Amino acid sequence: MRRKLIAGNWKMNLGYRDSEKLAKDISAKTGKKELDSLDILLCPPYVSLGIVNKAIKDTGIKLGAQNLFFENDGAYTGEISASMLKSVGCEYVISGHSERRTIFHETNADVNKKVRKTIESGMKPILCVGESLIEREDDIFEGIIEKQLTEGLEGITAELMKGVVIAYEPVWAIGTGLNATPEQASSVHGFIGNVIQNLYDKNTAEELVIIYGGSVNTKNAEEILSACGIDGALIGGASLKADDFTYIVKTAANIKQLVK
Ligand code: PEP
């Protein structure tokens, strides 16, 4: 059964102690109702994973990483492996975030290796897909997303898809304050479901958790999270404030049904 997921992507923000404080504040403001009805995930920078893990211990809030390198170990200066993330308590790893694709030139093939390594290591990948503004304006966005999904999920069986989360994150909506309308997001989530059904089967598509990311905040969360096919959110800016993040978590918990 699909469960809602609200994930905070802290990006390259907050030092060690500020990360600890934010994690503690979020857990203090999060109640049983929220934890029973959805998965809540914090993705701090690498250096704060350990302290955040400690701060959320036994709360039910989960820990995730923003990236990994797909090799097991070796001479890869500056990189972090899946087993390192697992050992510090990570259950999820974000792959293919648009900032990694654009700033660090990650290709669909790179993203695929990361997604596979995440699954192989017993964690859940959050595979981010989404179009740029030009791709939307040129009306080629569905093709772009289909390619990101097809190549990003290459070699992953229907059985393994049970642990995969897809995040639809239109690049033009990330950190810009310009969110996709609920209709735009619903339509792409439906399209992603169709692609997954074609790649796998109806059941895999129905069970797939597809979350939306792109300027979700306290003002638009209810409208976006109530829309058809939206199983949760990946939140950047608003996840850095305990009040805003927990407000969105509570909003999600109050939305009864997940509709596809
Ligand atoms: C993100 O980076 O995943 C994101 C959705 O950022 P923001 O909420 O700030 O747009």
Coordinates of N, CA, C and O and ligand atoms in Angstrom, one line a residue, residues 9 11 97 99 128 169 173-177 212-216 234-238, ligand 1:
N9 N 14.9 18.3 1.9 CA 16.2 18.3 1.2 C 16.9 19.6 1.7 O 16.6 20.7 1.2
K11 N 19.9 20.5 1.3 CA 20.9 21.0 0.3 C 22.2 21.3 1.1 O 22.5 20.7 2.1
H97 N 18.8 14.7 -8.6 CA 18.3 16.0 -8.4 C 18.8 16.9 -9.5 O 19.9 16.8 -10.0
E99 N 19.8 19.8 -9.5 CA 21.1 20.6 -9.3 C 22.3 19.7 -9.5 O 23.4 20.2 -10.0
C128 N 14.8 11.7 -8.9 CA 14.2 13.0 -9.4 C 14.2 13.1 -10.9 O 15.2 12.8 -11.5
E169 N 10.1 16.9 -10.2 CA 10.6 18.2 -9.8 C 10.9 19.1 -11.1 O 12.0 19.0 -11.6
A173 N 10.6 25.2 -11.2 CA 9.9 25.4 -10.0 C 10.8 25.3 -8.8 O 10.4 25.6 -7.7
I174 N 12.0 24.8 -9.0 CA 12.9 24.6 -7.8 C 13.6 25.8 -7.3 O 14.3 26.4 -8.1
G175 N 13.2 26.2 -6.1 CA 13.9 27.4 -5.5 C 13.5 28.7 -6.1 O 14.2 29.7 -5.9
T176 N 12.5 28.7 -7.0 CA 12.1 29.9 -7.7 C 10.9 30.6 -7.1 O 10.6 31.7 -7.5
G177 N 10.2 29.9 -6.3 CA 8.9 30.4 -5.8 C 7.8 30.2 -6.7 O 6.6 30.5 -6.5
Y212 N 5.9 15.3 -5.3 CA 6.2 16.5 -6.1 C 7.2 17.4 -5.4 O 7.1 17.5 -4.1
G213 N 8.1 18.0 -6.1 CA 9.0 19.0 -5.5 C 9.1 20.2 -6.4 O 9.2 20.1 -7.6
G214 N 9.1 21.4 -5.8 CA 9.3 22.7 -6.5 C 8.5 23.7 -5.8 O 7.3 23.9 -6.0
S215 N 9.2 24.5 -4.9 CA 8.6 25.6 -4.2 C 7.3 25.2 -3.4 O 6.4 26.0 -3.4
V216 N 7.3 24.1 -2.8 CA 6.2 23.7 -1.9 C 6.4 24.5 -0.6 O 7.5 24.6 -0.1
L234 N 8.8 16.7 -1.9 CA 10.3 16.9 -1.6 C 10.4 18.4 -1.5 O 10.1 19.1 -2.4
I235 N 10.9 18.8 -0.3 CA 10.9 20.2 0.0 C 12.3 20.7 0.2 O 13.0 20.2 1.1
G236 N 12.6 21.8 -0.4 CA 13.9 22.4 -0.3 C 13.8 23.5 0.8 O 13.9 23.3 2.0
G237 N 13.7 24.8 0.3 CA 13.7 26.0 1.2 C 12.8 25.8 2.4 O 13.3 26.1 3.5
A238 N 11.6 25.4 2.3 CA 10.7 25.4 3.4 C 11.1 24.3 4.4 O 10.5 24.3 5.5
Ligands
PEP1 C1 14.3 20.7 -4.1 O1 15.5 21.2 -4.2 O2 14.2 19.5 -4.2 C2 13.2 21.6 -4.0 C3 12.0 21.2 -4.3 O3 13.5 22.9 -3.6 P1 12.5 24.1 -3.2 O4 11.4 23.5 -2.4 O5 13.3 25.1 -2.5 O6 11.9 24.6 -4.5

